[in-house]
């Protein structure tokens, strides 16, 4: 099986490094959304929309990146 580190990034018009940085940034935002949702689960009176708003923005970002 041939593994290409550049095939997918190239399809998105990115270099490997650009794709790596985007993916790491995206991942950090998912972690922040997770933390907001976890805090909200225990304290429902705070961070009411934070996790959902982050997830919605991430969804828009991914949908706009499609080839």
PDB file of N, CA and C in Angstrom:
ATOM      1  N   UNK A   1       0.841  -1.176   0.000  1.00  0.00           N
ATOM      2  CA  UNK A   1       0.000   0.000   0.000  1.00  0.00           C
ATOM      3  C   UNK A   1       0.893   1.249   0.000  1.00  0.00           C
ATOM      4  N   UNK A   2       0.623   2.136  -0.916  1.00  0.00           N
ATOM      5  CA  UNK A   2       1.400   3.375  -1.025  1.00  0.00           C
ATOM      6  C   UNK A   2       0.765   4.454  -0.139  1.00  0.00           C
ATOM      7  N   UNK A   3       1.579   5.099   0.666  1.00  0.00           N
ATOM      8  CA  UNK A   3       1.099   6.171   1.529  1.00  0.00           C
ATOM      9  C   UNK A   3       1.683   7.490   1.031  1.00  0.00           C
ATOM     10  N   UNK A   4       0.806   8.445   0.761  1.00  0.00           N
ATOM     11  CA  UNK A   4       1.249   9.755   0.299  1.00  0.00           C
ATOM     12  C   UNK A   4       0.866  10.815   1.320  1.00  0.00           C
ATOM     13  N   UNK A   5       1.870  11.532   1.815  1.00  0.00           N
ATOM     14  CA  UNK A   5       1.621  12.585   2.784  1.00  0.00           C
ATOM     15  C   UNK A   5       1.161  13.883   2.118  1.00  0.00           C
ATOM     16  N   UNK A   6       1.238  13.937   0.790  1.00  0.00           N
ATOM     17  CA  UNK A   6       0.917  15.192   0.104  1.00  0.00           C
ATOM     18  C   UNK A   6      -0.320  15.116  -0.789  1.00  0.00           C
ATOM     19  N   UNK A   7      -0.813  13.922  -1.075  1.00  0.00           N
ATOM     20  CA  UNK A   7      -1.942  13.789  -1.999  1.00  0.00           C
ATOM     21  C   UNK A   7      -3.181  14.553  -1.507  1.00  0.00           C
ATOM     22  N   UNK A   8      -3.601  14.288  -0.295  1.00  0.00           N
ATOM     23  CA  UNK A   8      -4.789  14.965   0.254  1.00  0.00           C
ATOM     24  C   UNK A   8      -4.582  16.476   0.393  1.00  0.00           C
ATOM     25  N   UNK A   9      -3.478  16.935   1.003  1.00  0.00           N
ATOM     26  CA  UNK A   9      -3.275  18.391   1.092  1.00  0.00           C
ATOM     27  C   UNK A   9      -3.250  19.068  -0.281  1.00  0.00           C
ATOM     28  N   UNK A  10      -2.618  18.420  -1.255  1.00  0.00           N
ATOM     29  CA  UNK A  10      -2.559  18.998  -2.599  1.00  0.00           C
ATOM     30  C   UNK A  10      -3.945  19.157  -3.211  1.00  0.00           C
ATOM     31  N   UNK A  11      -4.836  18.219  -2.931  1.00  0.00           N
ATOM     32  CA  UNK A  11      -6.211  18.318  -3.440  1.00  0.00           C
ATOM     33  C   UNK A  11      -6.937  19.531  -2.860  1.00  0.00           C
ATOM     34  N   UNK A  12      -6.506  19.961  -1.683  1.00  0.00           N
ATOM     35  CA  UNK A  12      -7.100  21.135  -1.044  1.00  0.00           C
ATOM     36  C   UNK A  12      -6.329  22.412  -1.367  1.00  0.00           C
ATOM     37  N   UNK A  13      -5.296  22.295  -2.199  1.00  0.00           N
ATOM     38  CA  UNK A  13      -4.497  23.453  -2.568  1.00  0.00           C
ATOM     39  C   UNK A  13      -3.538  23.887  -1.472  1.00  0.00           C
ATOM     40  N   UNK A  14      -3.105  22.931  -0.653  1.00  0.00           N
ATOM     41  CA  UNK A  14      -2.213  23.237   0.465  1.00  0.00           C
ATOM     42  C   UNK A  14      -0.954  22.394   0.384  1.00  0.00           C
ATOM     43  N   UNK A  15       0.075  22.868   1.041  1.00  0.00           N
ATOM     44  CA  UNK A  15       1.265  22.051   1.221  1.00  0.00           C
ATOM     45  C   UNK A  15       1.027  21.155   2.433  1.00  0.00           C
ATOM     46  N   UNK A  16       1.934  20.207   2.635  1.00  0.00           N
ATOM     47  CA  UNK A  16       1.825  19.334   3.803  1.00  0.00           C
ATOM     48  C   UNK A  16       1.847  20.157   5.092  1.00  0.00           C
ATOM     49  N   UNK A  17       2.767  21.113   5.170  1.00  0.00           N
ATOM     50  CA  UNK A  17       2.896  21.929   6.383  1.00  0.00           C
ATOM     51  C   UNK A  17       1.655  22.791   6.618  1.00  0.00           C
ATOM     52  N   UNK A  18       1.120  23.396   5.565  1.00  0.00           N
ATOM     53  CA  UNK A  18      -0.101  24.197   5.709  1.00  0.00           C
ATOM     54  C   UNK A  18      -1.249  23.334   6.219  1.00  0.00           C
ATOM     55  N   UNK A  19      -1.361  22.129   5.672  1.00  0.00           N
ATOM     56  CA  UNK A  19      -2.434  21.229   6.092  1.00  0.00           C
ATOM     57  C   UNK A  19      -2.235  20.791   7.549  1.00  0.00           C
ATOM     58  N   UNK A  20      -0.998  20.509   7.909  1.00  0.00           N
ATOM     59  CA  UNK A  20      -0.693  20.129   9.281  1.00  0.00           C
ATOM     60  C   UNK A  20      -1.091  21.227  10.256  1.00  0.00           C
ATOM     61  N   UNK A  21      -0.715  22.462   9.952  1.00  0.00           N
ATOM     62  CA  UNK A  21      -1.043  23.583  10.835  1.00  0.00           C
ATOM     63  C   UNK A  21      -2.549  23.806  10.919  1.00  0.00           C
ATOM     64  N   UNK A  22      -3.240  23.687   9.777  1.00  0.00           N
ATOM     65  CA  UNK A  22      -4.698  23.824   9.799  1.00  0.00           C
ATOM     66  C   UNK A  22      -5.320  22.738  10.675  1.00  0.00           C
ATOM     67  N   UNK A  23      -4.885  21.495  10.495  1.00  0.00           N
ATOM     68  CA  UNK A  23      -5.446  20.380  11.255  1.00  0.00           C
ATOM     69  C   UNK A  23      -5.191  20.534  12.757  1.00  0.00           C
ATOM     70  N   UNK A  24      -4.002  20.988  13.119  1.00  0.00           N
ATOM     71  CA  UNK A  24      -3.696  21.179  14.539  1.00  0.00           C
ATOM     72  C   UNK A  24      -4.521  22.318  15.143  1.00  0.00           C
ATOM     73  N   UNK A  25      -4.708  23.382  14.388  1.00  0.00           N
ATOM     74  CA  UNK A  25      -5.546  24.487  14.849  1.00  0.00           C
ATOM     75  C   UNK A  25      -6.991  24.022  15.008  1.00  0.00           C
ATOM     76  N   UNK A  26      -7.473  23.281  14.040  1.00  0.00           N
ATOM     77  CA  UNK A  26      -8.831  22.739  14.075  1.00  0.00           C
ATOM     78  C   UNK A  26      -9.001  21.848  15.306  1.00  0.00           C
ATOM     79  N   UNK A  27      -8.020  20.998  15.546  1.00  0.00           N
ATOM     80  CA  UNK A  27      -8.057  20.097  16.699  1.00  0.00           C
ATOM     81  C   UNK A  27      -8.101  20.869  18.013  1.00  0.00           C
ATOM     82  N   UNK A  28      -7.326  21.942  18.105  1.00  0.00           N
ATOM     83  CA  UNK A  28      -7.321  22.735  19.339  1.00  0.00           C
ATOM     84  C   UNK A  28      -8.691  23.367  19.591  1.00  0.00           C
ATOM     85  N   UNK A  29      -9.371  23.761  18.519  1.00  0.00           N
ATOM     86  CA  UNK A  29     -10.707  24.334  18.673  1.00  0.00           C
ATOM     87  C   UNK A  29     -11.710  23.266  19.114  1.00  0.00           C
ATOM     88  N   UNK A  30     -11.533  22.041  18.648  1.00  0.00           N
ATOM     89  CA  UNK A  30     -12.392  20.936  19.093  1.00  0.00           C
ATOM     90  C   UNK A  30     -12.190  20.693  20.588  1.00  0.00           C
ATOM     91  N   UNK A  31     -10.946  20.767  21.029  1.00  0.00           N
ATOM     92  CA  UNK A  31     -10.653  20.568  22.458  1.00  0.00           C
ATOM     93  C   UNK A  31     -11.305  21.672  23.294  1.00  0.00           C
ATOM     94  N   UNK A  32     -11.259  22.897  22.809  1.00  0.00           N
ATOM     95  CA  UNK A  32     -11.897  24.012  23.516  1.00  0.00           C
ATOM     96  C   UNK A  32     -13.408  23.801  23.571  1.00  0.00           C
ATOM     97  N   UNK A  33     -14.006  23.363  22.458  1.00  0.00           N
ATOM     98  CA  UNK A  33     -15.450  23.096  22.434  1.00  0.00           C
ATOM     99  C   UNK A  33     -15.800  21.976  23.409  1.00  0.00           C
ATOM    100  N   UNK A  34     -14.968  20.942  23.432  1.00  0.00           N
ATOM    101  CA  UNK A  34     -15.177  19.847  24.372  1.00  0.00           C
ATOM    102  C   UNK A  34     -15.152  20.342  25.814  1.00  0.00           C
ATOM    103  N   UNK A  35     -14.156  21.160  26.136  1.00  0.00           N
ATOM    104  CA  UNK A  35     -14.041  21.680  27.504  1.00  0.00           C
ATOM    105  C   UNK A  35     -15.255  22.527  27.872  1.00  0.00           C
ATOM    106  N   UNK A  36     -15.711  23.358  26.930  1.00  0.00           N
ATOM    107  CA  UNK A  36     -16.896  24.191  27.188  1.00  0.00           C
ATOM    108  C   UNK A  36     -18.117  23.315  27.436  1.00  0.00           C
ATOM    109  N   UNK A  37     -18.276  22.260  26.641  1.00  0.00           N
ATOM    110  CA  UNK A  37     -19.424  21.362  26.817  1.00  0.00           C
ATOM    111  C   UNK A  37     -19.333  20.599  28.138  1.00  0.00           C
ATOM    112  N   UNK A  38     -18.136  20.187  28.499  1.00  0.00           N
ATOM    113  CA  UNK A  38     -17.945  19.466  29.757  1.00  0.00           C
ATOM    114  C   UNK A  38     -18.269  20.360  30.950  1.00  0.00           C
ATOM    115  N   UNK A  39     -17.782  21.582  30.923  1.00  0.00           N
ATOM    116  CA  UNK A  39     -18.084  22.527  32.002  1.00  0.00           C
ATOM    117  C   UNK A  39     -19.585  22.802  32.059  1.00  0.00           C
ATOM    118  N   UNK A  40     -20.199  22.985  30.899  1.00  0.00           N
ATOM    119  CA  UNK A  40     -21.641  23.252  30.833  1.00  0.00           C
ATOM    120  C   UNK A  40     -22.449  22.068  31.382  1.00  0.00           C
ATOM    121  N   UNK A  41     -21.957  20.854  31.178  1.00  0.00           N
ATOM    122  CA  UNK A  41     -22.678  19.673  31.682  1.00  0.00           C
ATOM    123  C   UNK A  41     -22.825  19.726  33.201  1.00  0.00           C
ATOM    124  N   UNK A  42     -21.796  20.196  33.882  1.00  0.00           N
ATOM    125  CA  UNK A  42     -21.838  20.273  35.344  1.00  0.00           C
ATOM    126  C   UNK A  42     -22.446  21.576  35.856  1.00  0.00           C
ATOM    127  N   UNK A  43     -22.284  22.633  35.087  1.00  0.00           N
ATOM    128  CA  UNK A  43     -22.790  23.947  35.465  1.00  0.00           C
ATOM    129  C   UNK A  43     -23.617  24.505  34.304  1.00  0.00           C
ATOM    130  N   UNK A  44     -24.861  24.041  34.155  1.00  0.00           N
ATOM    131  CA  UNK A  44     -25.663  24.389  32.970  1.00  0.00           C
ATOM    132  C   UNK A  44     -26.002  25.867  32.836  1.00  0.00           C
ATOM    133  N   UNK A  45     -25.705  26.640  33.829  1.00  0.00           N
ATOM    134  CA  UNK A  45     -26.013  28.067  33.772  1.00  0.00           C
ATOM    135  C   UNK A  45     -24.874  28.884  33.160  1.00  0.00           C
ATOM    136  N   UNK A  46     -23.751  28.244  32.835  1.00  0.00           N
ATOM    137  CA  UNK A  46     -22.648  28.961  32.165  1.00  0.00           C
ATOM    138  C   UNK A  46     -22.291  28.270  30.848  1.00  0.00           C
ATOM    139  N   UNK A  47     -21.671  29.016  29.965  1.00  0.00           N
ATOM    140  CA  UNK A  47     -21.228  28.513  28.660  1.00  0.00           C
ATOM    141  C   UNK A  47     -22.368  27.831  27.894  1.00  0.00           C
ATOM    142  N   UNK A  48     -23.532  28.458  27.936  1.00  0.00           N
ATOM    143  CA  UNK A  48     -24.734  27.856  27.351  1.00  0.00           C
ATOM    144  C   UNK A  48     -24.611  27.585  25.858  1.00  0.00           C
ATOM    145  N   UNK A  49     -23.976  28.463  25.126  1.00  0.00           N
ATOM    146  CA  UNK A  49     -23.900  28.312  23.673  1.00  0.00           C
ATOM    147  C   UNK A  49     -22.481  28.173  23.144  1.00  0.00           C
ATOM    148  N   UNK A  50     -21.508  28.234  24.016  1.00  0.00           N
ATOM    149  CA  UNK A  50     -20.112  28.285  23.586  1.00  0.00           C
ATOM    150  C   UNK A  50     -19.704  27.057  22.771  1.00  0.00           C
ATOM    151  N   UNK A  51     -19.909  25.883  23.300  1.00  0.00           N
ATOM    152  CA  UNK A  51     -19.520  24.658  22.595  1.00  0.00           C
ATOM    153  C   UNK A  51     -20.223  24.525  21.256  1.00  0.00           C
ATOM    154  N   UNK A  52     -21.520  24.759  21.241  1.00  0.00           N
ATOM    155  CA  UNK A  52     -22.287  24.665  20.001  1.00  0.00           C
ATOM    156  C   UNK A  52     -21.856  25.689  18.966  1.00  0.00           C
ATOM    157  N   UNK A  53     -21.575  26.907  19.422  1.00  0.00           N
ATOM    158  CA  UNK A  53     -21.121  27.947  18.484  1.00  0.00           C
ATOM    159  C   UNK A  53     -19.784  27.586  17.852  1.00  0.00           C
ATOM    160  N   UNK A  54     -18.874  27.055  18.651  1.00  0.00           N
ATOM    161  CA  UNK A  54     -17.572  26.648  18.112  1.00  0.00           C
ATOM    162  C   UNK A  54     -17.756  25.531  17.098  1.00  0.00           C
ATOM    163  N   UNK A  55     -18.568  24.536  17.430  1.00  0.00           N
ATOM    164  CA  UNK A  55     -18.804  23.411  16.526  1.00  0.00           C
ATOM    165  C   UNK A  55     -19.449  23.878  15.228  1.00  0.00           C
ATOM    166  N   UNK A  56     -20.402  24.800  15.312  1.00  0.00           N
ATOM    167  CA  UNK A  56     -21.035  25.330  14.096  1.00  0.00           C
ATOM    168  C   UNK A  56     -20.020  26.041  13.204  1.00  0.00           C
ATOM    169  N   UNK A  57     -19.135  26.833  13.808  1.00  0.00           N
ATOM    170  CA  UNK A  57     -18.100  27.532  13.026  1.00  0.00           C
ATOM    171  C   UNK A  57     -17.139  26.539  12.386  1.00  0.00           C
ATOM    172  N   UNK A  58     -16.782  25.489  13.121  1.00  0.00           N
ATOM    173  CA  UNK A  58     -15.898  24.462  12.563  1.00  0.00           C
ATOM    174  C   UNK A  58     -16.564  23.748  11.394  1.00  0.00           C
ATOM    175  N   UNK A  59     -17.853  23.479  11.527  1.00  0.00           N
ATOM    176  CA  UNK A  59     -18.594  22.840  10.442  1.00  0.00           C
ATOM    177  C   UNK A  59     -18.597  23.712   9.190  1.00  0.00           C
ATOM    178  N   UNK A  60     -18.838  25.002   9.364  1.00  0.00           N
ATOM    179  CA  UNK A  60     -18.804  25.931   8.231  1.00  0.00           C
ATOM    180  C   UNK A  60     -17.422  25.953   7.585  1.00  0.00           C
ATOM    181  N   UNK A  61     -16.396  25.952   8.406  1.00  0.00           N
ATOM    182  CA  UNK A  61     -15.025  25.974   7.897  1.00  0.00           C
ATOM    183  C   UNK A  61     -14.749  24.748   7.043  1.00  0.00           C
ATOM    184  N   UNK A  62     -15.122  23.576   7.529  1.00  0.00           N
ATOM    185  CA  UNK A  62     -14.885  22.343   6.778  1.00  0.00           C
ATOM    186  C   UNK A  62     -15.704  22.321   5.496  1.00  0.00           C
ATOM    187  N   UNK A  63     -16.956  22.730   5.562  1.00  0.00           N
ATOM    188  CA  UNK A  63     -17.796  22.733   4.367  1.00  0.00           C
ATOM    189  C   UNK A  63     -17.281  23.683   3.302  1.00  0.00           C
ATOM    190  N   UNK A  64     -16.640  24.763   3.705  1.00  0.00           N
ATOM    191  CA  UNK A  64     -16.092  25.717   2.736  1.00  0.00           C
ATOM    192  C   UNK A  64     -14.746  25.285   2.164  1.00  0.00           C
ATOM    193  N   UNK A  65     -14.132  24.250   2.734  1.00  0.00           N
ATOM    194  CA  UNK A  65     -12.824  23.773   2.269  1.00  0.00           C
ATOM    195  C   UNK A  65     -12.943  22.682   1.235  1.00  0.00           C
ATOM    196  N   UNK A  66     -14.098  22.154   1.026  1.00  0.00           N
ATOM    197  CA  UNK A  66     -14.250  21.017   0.109  1.00  0.00           C
ATOM    198  C   UNK A  66     -13.693  21.356  -1.256  1.00  0.00           C
ATOM    199  N   UNK A  67     -13.162  20.336  -1.901  1.00  0.00           N
ATOM    200  CA  UNK A  67     -12.538  20.508  -3.220  1.00  0.00           C
ATOM    201  C   UNK A  67     -13.597  20.815  -4.272  1.00  0.00           C
TER     202      UNK A  67
END
